[in-house]
Structure formats: structure tokens, C-alpha cells
Coordinates of C-alpha atoms and ligand atoms in Angstrom, one line a residue:
Chain A
M923 CA 211.7 12.2 93.4
K924 CA 212.8 9.6 96.0
S925 CA 211.8 10.2 99.6
S926 CA 215.0 10.2 101.6
I927 CA 214.4 10.1 105.6
Y928 CA 215.7 13.4 105.4
Q929 CA 212.4 14.7 103.5
S930 CA 210.4 13.0 106.1
S931 CA 212.6 14.7 108.7
K932 CA 212.5 18.5 107.1
N933 CA 207.9 17.8 107.5
V934 CA 207.9 16.7 110.9
F935 CA 209.3 21.0 112.1
L936 CA 206.1 22.7 109.4
D937 CA 205.2 24.7 111.8
T938 CA 201.5 23.9 112.5
V939 CA 199.1 23.1 115.4
N940 CA 197.7 19.6 115.4
V941 CA 196.7 17.1 118.6
E942 CA 198.4 14.8 117.1
D943 CA 202.1 16.4 117.5
Y944 CA 201.3 17.1 120.4
I945 CA 204.3 16.2 123.0
Q946 CA 204.8 15.8 126.6
L947 CA 207.3 17.9 128.4
D948 CA 207.9 17.6 131.8
R949 CA 207.5 20.9 132.7
V950 CA 204.8 21.8 130.4
S951 CA 202.5 18.6 131.6
T952 CA 202.8 20.1 134.8
I953 CA 201.5 23.1 133.5
Y954 CA 199.1 21.0 131.6
Q955 CA 197.7 19.4 135.3
S956 CA 197.5 22.8 136.4
L957 CA 196.3 23.8 134.2
K958 CA 193.4 21.5 133.8
D959 CA 193.3 21.5 138.1
S960 CA 192.1 25.4 137.3
V961 CA 189.4 24.5 134.9
R962 CA 187.7 22.3 137.6
K963 CA 188.4 25.4 140.1
P964 CA 185.3 28.0 140.3
L965 CA 187.8 30.3 139.2
K966 CA 186.1 32.4 136.2
M967 CA 189.3 33.1 133.9
I968 CA 192.4 31.6 133.1
L969 CA 195.2 33.2 131.5
L970 CA 197.7 31.9 129.7
F971 CA 200.8 34.0 129.3
G972 CA 204.4 33.6 127.2
K973 CA 206.2 35.2 124.4
P974 CA 205.5 34.1 120.8
G975 CA 206.5 30.0 120.1
T976 CA 206.5 29.1 123.4
G977 CA 203.0 26.7 123.1
K978 CA 200.5 28.7 123.8
S979 CA 198.2 27.5 120.6
M980 CA 199.2 24.2 121.0
F981 CA 198.5 24.5 124.9
L982 CA 195.0 25.7 124.0
T983 CA 194.5 23.3 121.4
K984 CA 195.8 19.9 123.3
L985 CA 193.1 21.1 126.1
Y986 CA 190.3 21.9 123.8
H987 CA 191.2 17.8 122.8
D988 CA 191.4 16.6 125.9
L989 CA 187.7 18.8 127.3
S990 CA 185.6 18.3 124.3
S991 CA 184.9 14.7 125.5
I992 CA 183.8 15.2 128.9
Q993 CA 182.5 19.1 128.9
K994 CA 181.4 21.6 126.7
V995 CA 184.0 23.8 124.8
Y996 CA 184.5 26.0 122.8
I997 CA 187.7 26.6 121.0
Y998 CA 188.3 30.4 118.5
R999 CA 192.1 30.1 117.5
T1000 CA 191.5 33.4 116.0
P1001 CA 190.0 36.6 117.0
I1002 CA 186.1 37.4 116.2
L1003 CA 187.0 41.3 116.7
D1004 CA 183.6 42.7 116.0
E1005 CA 182.2 43.0 119.3
S1006 CA 178.3 42.1 118.1
E1007 CA 179.7 39.4 115.8
F1008 CA 181.5 38.0 118.9
Y1009 CA 177.9 37.7 121.1
K1010 CA 176.6 36.4 118.3
V1011 CA 178.6 33.7 118.0
L1012 CA 179.0 33.2 121.5
A1013 CA 175.3 33.1 121.4
Q1014 CA 174.7 30.8 118.8
D1015 CA 177.8 27.9 119.9
L1016 CA 177.1 28.6 123.4
F1017 CA 173.3 29.0 123.7
G1018 CA 172.2 27.5 120.0
I1019 CA 170.4 31.3 119.4
K1020 CA 170.8 32.8 116.4
Y1021 CA 170.5 36.6 116.1
K1022 CA 169.5 38.1 112.5
G1023 CA 170.8 41.5 113.4
E1024 CA 172.8 43.3 116.0
L1025 CA 173.7 42.0 119.3
N1026 CA 174.7 44.6 122.2
F1027 CA 176.7 43.8 125.0
T1028 CA 173.5 44.4 126.9
Q1029 CA 171.2 42.0 125.3
F1030 CA 174.3 39.0 125.0
M1031 CA 174.5 40.1 129.4
R1032 CA 171.0 39.2 129.3
V1033 CA 170.8 36.0 127.3
V1034 CA 173.5 34.9 129.4
E1035 CA 172.0 35.4 133.0
E1036 CA 168.6 33.9 131.6
Y1037 CA 170.6 31.1 130.6
E1038 CA 170.2 27.9 132.9
T1039 CA 173.0 24.6 132.5
E1040 CA 174.2 22.5 134.9
E1041 CA 177.5 23.0 133.3
T1042 CA 179.4 26.1 132.8
P1043 CA 181.3 26.2 129.2
L1044 CA 184.3 26.6 128.6
V1045 CA 185.5 29.3 125.7
L1046 CA 188.8 29.3 125.4
L1047 CA 190.7 32.0 122.5
D1048 CA 193.7 32.0 121.4
E1049 CA 195.3 35.6 120.3
A1050 CA 193.2 37.7 123.0
Q1051 CA 196.3 40.4 122.6
L1052 CA 194.2 41.5 119.3
Y1053 CA 191.0 41.6 120.8
S1054 CA 190.6 45.4 122.3
N1055 CA 190.6 46.9 125.9
S1056 CA 187.2 47.7 125.6
L1057 CA 186.5 43.8 124.6
M1058 CA 188.1 42.2 127.3
E1059 CA 186.3 44.1 130.0
K1060 CA 183.7 42.9 128.4
I1061 CA 185.0 39.6 128.9
R1062 CA 185.8 40.2 132.2
L1063 CA 182.4 40.8 133.3
L1064 CA 180.8 38.2 130.8
S1065 CA 183.2 35.6 133.0
D1066 CA 182.1 37.6 136.2
T1067 CA 178.2 36.1 135.7
R1068 CA 180.2 32.6 136.3
K1069 CA 178.1 31.4 133.4
V1070 CA 180.9 31.6 131.4
K1071 CA 184.6 30.0 131.4
F1072 CA 187.1 31.8 129.3
V1073 CA 190.8 30.3 129.1
I1074 CA 192.9 33.1 126.8
T1075 CA 196.2 33.1 125.5
L1076 CA 198.4 36.3 125.2
H1077 CA 201.8 37.5 123.8
K1078 CA 204.3 38.6 126.2
T1079 CA 205.1 42.0 125.1
E1080 CA 205.5 45.0 126.8
K1081 CA 201.9 46.5 125.6
E1082 CA 200.5 43.3 126.9
D1083 CA 202.2 43.8 130.6
L1084 CA 199.7 46.8 130.6
I1085 CA 196.4 45.1 129.2
A1086 CA 197.9 42.6 131.5
K1087 CA 198.6 45.0 134.2
A1088 CA 195.1 46.6 133.5
H1089 CA 193.2 42.8 133.7
F1090 CA 194.2 40.1 135.0
Q1091 CA 195.4 41.6 138.7
T1092 CA 192.7 40.6 140.3
R1093 CA 191.9 37.3 141.8
I1094 CA 189.3 35.6 139.3
W1095 CA 192.3 35.6 137.0
E1096 CA 194.7 32.2 137.3
T1097 CA 197.5 33.0 135.2
I1098 CA 200.2 30.6 133.5
E1099 CA 202.9 31.1 132.6
L1100 CA 204.8 29.6 129.3
E1101 CA 208.5 29.9 128.6
N1102 CA 211.0 29.0 126.1
A1103 CA 212.4 25.4 126.4
S1104 CA 215.7 24.6 128.3
S1105 CA 218.6 23.0 126.1
M1106 CA 217.9 20.0 127.8
E1107 CA 214.1 20.2 126.7
L1108 CA 214.7 21.3 123.4
K1109 CA 216.4 17.8 123.1
I1110 CA 213.4 16.2 124.1
Y1111 CA 211.6 18.1 122.5
I1112 CA 213.3 17.3 119.3
Q1113 CA 213.8 14.5 119.4
K1114 CA 210.3 13.4 120.7
K1115 CA 209.2 15.0 117.7
L1116 CA 211.4 13.0 115.9
M1117 CA 210.9 9.7 116.5
K1118 CA 207.1 10.2 116.8
A1119 CA 207.1 10.3 112.5
N1120 CA 209.7 7.7 112.7
C1121 CA 212.8 9.1 111.8
F1122 CA 215.2 7.4 114.3
D1123 CA 218.1 7.9 112.5
S1124 CA 218.2 11.4 112.5
A1125 CA 216.8 11.5 116.1
N1126 CA 219.7 9.7 117.5
M1127 CA 222.1 12.8 115.6
F1128 CA 220.7 15.1 117.8
Q1129 CA 223.6 15.6 120.7
N1130 CA 224.2 17.7 123.3
K1131 CA 226.9 19.5 121.5
S1132 CA 224.6 19.9 118.4
V1133 CA 221.2 21.3 120.6
N1134 CA 223.0 23.6 122.6
L1135 CA 224.4 25.3 119.9
I1136 CA 220.9 25.1 118.5
H1137 CA 219.8 26.2 121.8
K1138 CA 221.8 29.5 121.8
L1139 CA 220.5 30.2 118.0
T1140 CA 216.8 30.0 118.6
N1141 CA 216.6 30.4 122.9
G1142 CA 215.0 27.4 123.0
N1143 CA 211.7 28.6 121.0
Y1144 CA 209.7 26.0 120.1
R1145 CA 208.6 28.2 116.1
D1146 CA 212.4 29.6 115.9
T1147 CA 213.4 25.6 116.3
N1148 CA 210.7 24.3 114.0
K1149 CA 211.7 26.8 111.7
L1150 CA 215.1 26.5 112.0
L1151 CA 215.5 22.3 111.7
Y1152 CA 213.0 23.0 109.3
T1153 CA 215.7 24.4 107.0
L1154 CA 218.6 22.2 108.0
F1155 CA 216.8 19.3 107.3
D1156 CA 216.1 20.9 103.5
I1157 CA 220.1 21.8 103.3
Y1158 CA 220.9 18.2 104.3
S1159 CA 217.7 17.5 101.1
Y1160 CA 219.4 18.9 99.1
Y1161 CA 223.4 17.1 99.7
D1162 CA 221.8 13.9 99.8
E1163 CA 220.4 14.6 96.4
Q1164 CA 223.3 15.7 95.0
N1165 CA 225.1 12.8 96.3
N1166 CA 227.1 15.1 98.8
Y1167 CA 228.3 12.5 101.3
T1168 CA 231.3 14.9 102.5
A1169 CA 229.0 17.5 104.3
I1170 CA 226.9 14.7 105.9
N1171 CA 228.0 12.6 108.5
R1172 CA 225.6 10.0 109.7
N1173 CA 226.9 10.6 113.0
H1174 CA 225.6 14.0 114.3
I1175 CA 224.5 17.2 112.4
S1176 CA 226.8 19.3 111.1
N1177 CA 227.8 22.3 112.9
K1178 CA 228.0 24.3 110.0
I1179 CA 224.4 23.1 108.4
I1180 CA 223.2 24.2 111.9
E1181 CA 225.3 28.1 110.7
M1182 CA 223.6 28.0 107.5
S1183 CA 220.6 27.2 108.8
A1184 CA 220.7 29.8 111.2
I1185 CA 221.3 32.3 108.4
H1186 CA 219.1 31.2 106.3
T1187 CA 216.1 31.6 108.3
G1188 CA 217.2 35.2 110.1
L1189 CA 218.4 34.1 112.9
V1190 CA 221.8 35.2 113.2
N1191 CA 222.6 38.2 110.6
A1192 CA 225.0 37.4 107.8
Chain B
M1310 CA 214.0 27.5 96.7
L1311 CA 216.5 26.7 98.6
N1312 CA 220.3 28.1 96.9
V1313 CA 222.8 26.1 98.9
N1314 CA 225.9 27.7 98.1
E1315 CA 224.5 31.0 98.4
L1316 CA 224.1 29.8 101.2
E1317 CA 227.7 28.5 102.1
S1318 CA 229.4 31.3 100.7
K1319 CA 227.4 33.1 103.2
W1320 CA 228.1 31.0 105.4
L1321 CA 232.0 31.7 104.9
R1322 CA 232.0 35.1 105.1
Y1323 CA 230.1 34.3 108.2
K1324 CA 232.5 32.7 109.8
I1325 CA 235.7 34.7 109.1
K1326 CA 233.5 37.7 110.1
S1327 CA 232.9 36.6 113.2
Y1328 CA 236.2 35.1 113.6
I1329 CA 237.9 38.5 113.7
P1330 CA 237.1 39.7 117.1
H1331 CA 238.7 37.1 118.5
A1332 CA 242.0 37.6 115.8
I1333 CA 242.1 41.2 117.2
I1334 CA 241.2 39.8 120.7
A1335 CA 244.2 37.8 120.5
V1336 CA 246.2 40.3 118.8
S1337 CA 245.6 43.0 121.6
T1338 CA 246.4 40.6 123.8
I1339 CA 249.6 39.3 122.5
I1340 CA 250.8 43.3 122.3
I1341 CA 249.8 44.7 125.6
T1342 CA 251.5 41.3 127.3
L1343 CA 254.5 42.2 125.4
S1344 CA 254.3 45.6 126.6
V1345 CA 253.6 44.2 130.1
V1346 CA 256.5 42.8 129.9
T1347 CA 259.2 45.5 128.5
I1348 CA 258.1 48.0 131.4
Y1349 CA 258.4 45.6 133.5
N1350 CA 262.6 44.5 132.7
L1351 CA 263.2 48.2 132.1
K1352 CA 262.9 48.7 135.9
P1353 CA 265.5 47.4 137.4
T1354 CA 264.6 48.8 141.2
V1355 CA 261.5 46.8 140.8
K1356 CA 263.5 43.9 139.8
V1357 CA 265.6 44.2 142.2
D1358 CA 263.5 44.4 144.9
V1359 CA 261.5 41.4 143.4
H1360 CA 264.1 39.3 142.6
A1361 CA 266.9 38.2 145.4
D1362 CA 270.2 39.9 144.7
K1363 CA 272.2 36.4 143.6
N1364 CA 270.1 38.0 140.0
L1365 CA 271.5 41.4 140.1
Q1366 CA 275.1 40.0 139.9
V1367 CA 274.1 37.8 136.8
S1368 CA 271.4 39.7 134.8
P1369 CA 272.6 43.3 134.3
T1370 CA 275.2 41.7 130.9
K1371 CA 272.7 39.3 129.7
T1372 CA 269.8 40.4 130.3
L1373 CA 270.5 44.1 129.1
P1374 CA 270.4 43.2 124.4
L1375 CA 267.4 41.8 125.0
V1376 CA 265.1 44.3 127.1
E1377 CA 267.0 46.2 123.8
Q1378 CA 265.2 44.8 121.6
N1379 CA 262.0 43.9 123.3
T1380 CA 261.7 47.8 123.6
T1381 CA 261.9 48.6 120.0
I1382 CA 259.7 46.1 119.0
K1383 CA 257.2 47.5 121.8
E1384 CA 258.1 51.3 120.3
K1385 CA 257.0 50.2 117.0
S1386 CA 253.6 48.1 117.6
Q1387 CA 252.7 51.3 119.8
Q1388 CA 252.9 53.7 117.3
A1389 CA 251.4 51.4 114.8
I1390 CA 248.1 51.2 117.5
I1391 CA 248.5 55.3 118.3
A1392 CA 248.5 55.4 113.9
N1393 CA 245.4 53.1 114.1
S1394 CA 243.0 54.8 116.6
N1395 CA 244.0 57.8 115.3
L1396 CA 242.9 56.7 111.8
A1397 CA 239.7 55.2 113.0
I1398 CA 238.7 58.4 115.1
I1399 CA 239.5 60.5 111.3
E1400 CA 237.3 58.0 109.5
K1401 CA 235.1 58.5 111.8
N1402 CA 234.6 61.8 112.4
K1403 CA 234.6 62.4 108.8
N1404 CA 230.7 63.1 108.9
P1405 CA 230.9 65.4 112.0
L1406 CA 228.5 67.7 113.2
Q1407 CA 226.6 67.7 109.5
N1408 CA 225.0 64.6 111.3
S1409 CA 222.8 67.1 113.4
T1410 CA 220.5 68.3 110.6
P1411 CA 219.8 64.8 108.7
L1412 CA 219.0 63.5 112.3
A1413 CA 217.2 66.9 112.9
Q1414 CA 214.6 66.2 110.1
S1415 CA 214.3 62.9 110.9
N1416 CA 212.9 64.2 114.4
E1417 CA 210.2 65.9 112.6
Q1418 CA 209.6 63.5 110.3
K1419 CA 208.7 60.9 113.1
K1420 CA 207.2 63.2 115.2
D1421 CA 205.2 60.7 117.0
K1422 CA 208.1 58.1 117.0
I1423 CA 210.8 60.1 118.7
I1424 CA 209.4 62.1 121.8
M1425 CA 212.2 64.6 122.6
S1426 CA 215.2 65.3 121.2
P1427 CA 217.4 68.0 122.1
S1428 CA 216.3 71.1 120.3
L1429 CA 218.4 72.3 117.3
D1430 CA 220.0 75.8 118.5
F1431 CA 221.9 73.8 120.8
M1432 CA 222.8 71.4 118.3
V1433 CA 224.0 74.8 116.4
N1434 CA 225.7 75.6 119.3
M1435 CA 227.4 72.6 119.9
R1436 CA 228.8 72.6 116.5
T1437 CA 230.4 75.2 117.0
N1438 CA 231.5 74.3 120.3
I1439 CA 232.9 71.5 119.7
P1440 CA 236.2 70.7 117.4
A1441 CA 235.1 68.3 114.6
K1442 CA 237.4 65.8 116.3
Y1443 CA 234.5 65.1 118.8
E1444 CA 231.6 64.3 116.6
I1445 CA 230.7 60.8 115.0
V1446 CA 229.7 60.0 112.4
T1447 CA 226.2 57.7 112.1
P1448 CA 225.1 58.8 108.3
A1449 CA 221.3 59.4 109.6
K1450 CA 220.1 56.8 106.5
D1451 CA 221.8 54.4 108.7
I1452 CA 219.7 54.8 111.2
Q1453 CA 216.6 55.3 109.1
N1454 CA 217.0 52.1 108.2
I1455 CA 217.5 50.4 111.2
V1456 CA 214.5 52.0 113.5
I1457 CA 212.2 50.8 110.2
E1458 CA 213.8 46.9 109.6
E1459 CA 215.3 45.3 112.6
P1460 CA 212.9 44.6 115.6
I1461 CA 214.9 46.6 118.1
Q1462 CA 213.8 44.9 120.8
E1463 CA 215.6 41.4 120.4
N1464 CA 218.4 43.2 119.6
V1465 CA 219.3 45.1 122.6
L1466 CA 218.8 42.2 124.2
D1467 CA 221.1 40.1 122.0
L1468 CA 223.6 42.5 122.4
S1469 CA 223.5 43.5 125.7
E1470 CA 224.8 39.7 126.2
K1471 CA 227.9 40.5 123.4
A1472 CA 228.2 43.7 125.3
I1473 CA 228.6 41.8 129.0
D1474 CA 230.7 40.1 127.0
L1475 CA 233.4 42.6 126.2
E1476 CA 233.3 44.2 129.7
S1477 CA 234.4 40.6 131.1
S1478 CA 237.3 40.4 128.3
Q1479 CA 238.1 44.0 129.3
E1480 CA 238.5 42.7 133.0
D1481 CA 240.4 40.2 131.9
V1482 CA 242.9 42.9 130.4
S1483 CA 243.1 44.9 133.2
Y1484 CA 243.6 42.1 135.3
E1485 CA 246.9 41.4 133.5
S1486 CA 247.6 45.0 133.5
K1487 CA 247.9 45.8 137.1
K1488 CA 251.6 44.0 136.6
G1489 CA 252.0 46.9 134.2
S1490 CA 251.4 50.7 134.2
I1491 CA 248.4 53.0 135.0
S1492 CA 248.6 54.3 131.1
I1493 CA 248.6 50.3 129.7
N1494 CA 245.0 50.9 131.6
R1495 CA 244.3 53.2 129.8
Q1496 CA 245.4 52.1 126.0
N1497 CA 243.2 49.3 127.0
T1498 CA 239.7 50.7 127.5
H1499 CA 240.5 53.4 124.9
D1500 CA 241.7 50.0 122.4
D1501 CA 238.3 48.5 123.7
I1502 CA 235.8 51.4 122.9
K1503 CA 237.6 51.5 120.0
Y1504 CA 236.3 47.7 118.7
V1505 CA 232.6 48.6 119.5
I1506 CA 232.8 51.4 117.8
E1507 CA 234.0 49.2 114.9
R1508 CA 230.9 46.9 115.7
F1509 CA 228.9 49.6 116.4
K1510 CA 229.4 51.3 112.7
K1511 CA 228.7 47.4 111.7
N1512 CA 225.1 47.0 113.1
N1513 CA 223.8 50.6 114.6
N1514 CA 223.3 48.8 117.7
P1515 CA 221.5 50.5 120.2
A1516 CA 223.1 48.4 123.5
L1517 CA 227.0 49.0 121.6
S1518 CA 226.5 53.1 121.2
L1519 CA 224.9 53.0 124.6
F1520 CA 228.1 50.9 126.4
I1521 CA 230.3 53.5 124.1
A1522 CA 228.4 56.1 125.7
K1523 CA 228.8 54.8 129.0
K1524 CA 233.0 54.2 128.8
Y1525 CA 233.4 57.7 127.4
Y1526 CA 231.4 59.0 130.5
E1527 CA 233.5 57.2 133.2
L1528 CA 236.4 58.3 130.5
G1529 CA 235.1 62.4 131.6
D1530 CA 234.9 62.4 127.8
Y1531 CA 231.6 64.2 127.8
H1532 CA 231.1 65.4 124.2
K1533 CA 231.6 62.0 122.9
A1534 CA 229.4 60.2 125.5
Y1535 CA 227.1 63.3 124.3
N1536 CA 227.3 61.9 121.1
Y1537 CA 227.2 58.7 121.8
S1538 CA 224.1 59.0 123.6
L1539 CA 222.3 60.9 121.5
V1540 CA 222.9 58.6 118.2
T1541 CA 221.5 56.0 120.9
N1542 CA 218.4 57.9 121.3
E1543 CA 218.2 57.9 118.2
I1544 CA 218.2 54.6 117.1
N1545 CA 215.9 54.1 120.4
H1546 CA 214.5 57.1 122.6
D1547 CA 213.3 54.2 125.3
I1548 CA 216.4 53.4 127.3
E1549 CA 217.0 54.9 130.2
A1550 CA 220.2 54.2 131.0
S1551 CA 220.8 56.6 127.7
W1552 CA 218.6 59.3 128.4
L1553 CA 220.2 59.4 132.0
I1554 CA 224.1 59.6 130.3
F1555 CA 222.2 62.0 127.8
A1556 CA 221.5 64.3 130.5
K1557 CA 224.5 64.2 132.6
S1558 CA 226.7 64.7 130.0
L1559 CA 224.9 68.1 129.0
V1560 CA 225.6 69.3 132.9
K1561 CA 228.7 68.1 132.7
L1562 CA 229.2 69.8 129.4
N1563 CA 227.6 73.4 131.6
E1564 CA 224.2 72.8 129.6
K1565 CA 222.4 72.1 133.1
E1566 CA 219.6 74.4 131.4
M1567 CA 219.4 71.9 128.2
A1568 CA 219.5 68.5 130.6
I1569 CA 216.2 69.6 132.8
K1570 CA 214.7 70.7 129.7
T1571 CA 215.1 67.2 127.7
L1572 CA 215.0 65.4 131.1
T1573 CA 211.4 66.9 132.3
Q1574 CA 210.6 65.6 128.8
Y1575 CA 211.7 62.3 129.6
I1576 CA 209.6 62.5 132.2
D1577 CA 206.6 63.1 130.6
H1578 CA 206.4 60.7 128.0
S1579 CA 208.2 57.6 130.8
K1580 CA 207.7 58.6 133.8
S1581 CA 211.2 57.4 134.9
N1582 CA 212.0 57.3 138.8
R1583 CA 215.9 57.6 138.1
A1584 CA 215.6 60.1 135.7
Q1585 CA 213.1 62.4 138.5
I1586 CA 216.0 61.1 141.1
L1587 CA 218.4 62.7 138.3
L1588 CA 215.8 65.3 137.8
D1589 CA 216.0 66.6 141.7
E1590 CA 219.8 66.0 142.3
I1591 CA 220.6 68.5 139.1
N1592 CA 218.0 70.9 139.9
A1593 CA 219.0 70.7 143.4
G1594 CA 222.7 71.9 142.7
K1595 CA 223.7 67.6 143.9
F1596 CA 224.8 66.5 140.5
K1597 CA 227.0 69.0 138.7
Ligands
ADP2738 N1 203.7 21.1 123.6 C1 204.6 20.8 122.2 N2 204.3 19.6 121.6 C2 204.7 19.7 119.9 N3 204.8 20.8 119.0 C3 205.3 22.0 120.1 C4 204.4 22.2 121.4 N4 205.0 23.4 121.7 C5 204.8 24.1 120.8 N5 205.2 23.4 119.8 C6 205.4 23.8 119.0 O1 205.6 24.9 118.8 C7 205.6 25.7 117.7 C8 204.9 27.1 118.2 O2 203.6 27.1 118.7 P1 202.8 27.7 118.7 O3 201.6 27.1 119.9 O4 202.2 28.2 117.6 O5 202.9 29.0 119.7 P2 202.3 30.5 120.4 O6 201.3 29.9 120.0 O7 202.5 30.1 122.0 O8 203.5 31.2 119.5 C9 204.2 25.1 117.0 O9 204.1 24.7 115.0 C10 203.8 23.7 117.7 O10 204.3 22.3 116.4
MG2739 MG1 199.5 31.5 118.5

């Protein structure tokens, strides 16, 4: 099978979170800068807030990557739901202490309070909406000791709004909200992503008109855009293999194929 | 594996579907403009006022035949409209109050989900009181499907945008009809509702049924407003505006007790301020 430009463009939009794929977007980098500043401040907790697919995990991964060379930082991409397990993992990773049996909150608290270090370890928790309210409360108490600092990400839905109200309105929290991309940002995102993979021709095919339609369909959500464009280049590859050149115009992305992809990915009901 | 051929035909169907509303709007705009023009022409006095006297002398002989033609066209098209809308109503109402039973059943099954629903007795009363033509036919099955399958929230957002579109398109039309008579304006709103009902039948979106309920309420058709807000609540029981319309329609239908009961239950569950205000007003007799 020949590996066409469309095949490689397609793979650009696999829904994965790798540091190498991180794209600098103006708004994102300002937020990123303020996040990095917050990490240095004596704040105990930082909350990264946003709808699914707005790039929270990507952000956290990038932060982890950038900080790991200069300070103690730990990332937990999937939540550790069992409380005792959670404390045990932290005790092991942060303080190098191994526990065999159960470890409850009071015991772990003692460990944390007795531990002497010059630098506060930073703990990054992704998908924190999955933690129970009571564990979240304990995490808050842990950060009150100022011996550990947490950055957590949270999906923004009604239910989590409630949690947010209960836990995050105190001053120890800094809240940073991530949002969907604007049409302009989406264009930059798509083009930069393609160019990073040397797919310059595909990148050039995304003109404002196509991007506006994509933005209309995905609301500027990065994950939805990835899904849409993955399918889009899948369709392009298909036409390309069939040598169906009437369907493909190399100058710009076809609206028809955008809409076909939206139907396939369920972004529109057909 | 991606089936591009199948996707192509799906896309074609999607395109055709998405053009239908535009076509309907275009056609109805033409018809409305036509009737506005005819009515305008039918009133010679108006013409005299507007135009210079000279015209009066020249026009009668020339315009008369034209007017005649126009009227017949207009009459035909209006008949067509009436026939259409009647049809729609009849179709819509085929399934009338039978609804209440499946709805109630599904309520019981989903008790934890749907926190409140109007009492069955009341529905039975309604059944006897209301002529069949007021009923709405959204088969309960459909509703259940929707509840399970669709992420309602996103939908609501998405569709309310469309609903706004609709409202704005209506504005356009009513602007035109300022020149014409009031009856045209009415016809218009009914046409709009009809169109939204068609769309609601297709996708069962609560934003659409809420829109319909509001419109009927504004038009003073409280039976229909009641029905559509009930359906809306069935699909998504957390839409405040729908509960408000529901309660207000009940009051208008002389079911004050029922309205109070429903609102109280809703407030218990939602702590809605607006619902509380309405409840106070109803209790104080300020809202009648
Ligand atoms: N700044 C960015 N650079 C590159 N890709 C991004 C960026 N932000 C988001 N993405 C992409 O969007 C997708 C969704 O992002 P993700 O971080 O998983 O969202 P969330 O965690 O908020 O649900 C990921 O596949 C990721 O590749
Ligand atoms: Mg994530």
C-alpha cells in the first residue's frame, strides 16, 4: 500500500497526548505561563478547569515535561480511586516510603507532616472529577500542610460545578479555565499540527472557509476536531487510492468531505 | 473500515434534508409577499392616500384585471395553506390522549429520574375535557429512546441556537407584514409553529417543544401550551422555562391547585427562584 500524504496527515490527528505534539497557541501559552507562575507562588492548589477535549491533559503533560528537569514533580494520568492505595502510591513516589498493609489518612498525614525537605513536591492529578468528594477533601487538607502542592484537572459539567463550588472557592485555589478554540486558533492549531509532521501541502489546503465550517461543526473543541480531521483524511486517502481525482481538489479542503466526516463522527445527525 | 460510498449517500440525504427548511421558508415568503401585495391592491382607498391623484385616473382600468388575477391566486394559495395546516393538525393528533397512559407508565419506571409529573387523575380529566384535536402525538417510545440515546444537554444548546434562528426569521416576516394586515401576521406565527412542530416530530428536541409551548402560550392556546410543556418536561425534566409555562398554562386552564402542586414539587427539587416567584404570585392571586 502506498503511503500517501493523506495517510500521514490522517495520523497527525490520532487522539493522543504526547509532549512532542504540543502546539503553542497564543492563548494557550499565556495561560501556560500563568500556570507556571502559579506553581511558583505559595498557593497550595491549582485547578485546571474545562470541557472535555479542551486540552487539559495535554497541558498537564506539557507542564510535567517542562518542570521535571528542574523540580520534584509527579503526574497521575488516571485517578487512583482507592483511598489507601492513593496514599500508598504518594508515600512511595514522593517520600520513598513503602507500605505493605493499609494506609489511612491520619497515618499518611503524619508521614507528610514529619517529612523534611527544602522543596515542595508537585503532584499533578488528571481527571480529578473521578475522585470522590471525600478524597478531594483530604487532598485539600494535605495541601494545607504546605508539604505537597497539587495541580488538578477537572471536567466542566454541571455536577462538577457543584464540586467546584464546594471545594474551590477558597483562596488557596487558583482556577485556570481552558476553553474551546476560536476559528482563528483552530486554523493555527490544524496548520501547525500538520506542518509539524511535514504535511505542508495538506496544511495549505485549510483556508478560512474550510476552517470556519469545521469550527461550526466542532465548536472549536480540539478532540472533536481531531476526530473529524482523522476521518476526513481517511476519506481523502480512499479517494486517492481509487484515483478519484474529481473528488479531491488539491487547493482546498472539500466542504462535502468535511460534512461527510461530520456525519461519520456523529457531529451532525443525518 | 470506512464505507465511503455509504457515507456519500448519507451526505446526499443530509444535504437534501437541510435544504427543505430553506425551500419552505422561501416558498412561504413568496406566498406571504404575494398576499400582502394583493391585499394592498384590494384597498383602493389606501392607494389613493398613498399615491398621487394622477394615478387614480390612470390606474383603475389597467389594474383591475390584474387584481382579479391576483385574488384568485391568493385564494388558492390560502386554501392550500389551510388545507395543509389542517392536515398537519389531524396527523399530529391521531395519537391523542392515549399518550397519557404510556407517559405515566414510563414515569413510574423512571421514578428516580423524573422527579415529578402531573397526577394521572388530572390527565384523565383532561382527556374528557379536551377535544381530541388539542392533543399531541409524540409516541412515548420515541421519548424514551431520546432520553437514553441523546446527550440532551448538548442538544438543547445546539437547538436553541436554531430556535433563535427561527425567531429571527419570524421577525423578518413580520416586518414585511407590517404593510399588510393583522390576519397575515397570525397566519405567519401559525406557519412558524407548524414548521417547528415538523422539526420537533423528527428529532424530539426539547428546545423545539419548549419553543412551541411558548408560542402557543403567547397565542393564548393554553391547552397546546400545556401539552408541549408536558412533553418537554418528559424529555428533559430540568428545563425551568418549561415548568413555568406548564404551571402558567395550568392556571389559565383553571387548574390552579394542580399548578401549585406541580410548582411546589419542582421547587423542592430545583430550588428555582423564578418558579418560587411564580408560585408566590399564583398563591397571592396576582397571576391569573
Ligand atoms: N496545545 C495543544 N497542542 C496539541 N494538541 C492539543 C493541544 N491541546 C489539545 N490538543 C489535542 O486535543 C486532544 C484533546 O486534548 P486533551 O488534553 O485530551 O483534552 P482534555 O484532557 O481536556 O479532555 C488531544 O488529543 C490533544 O492531542
Ligand atoms: Mg483529559
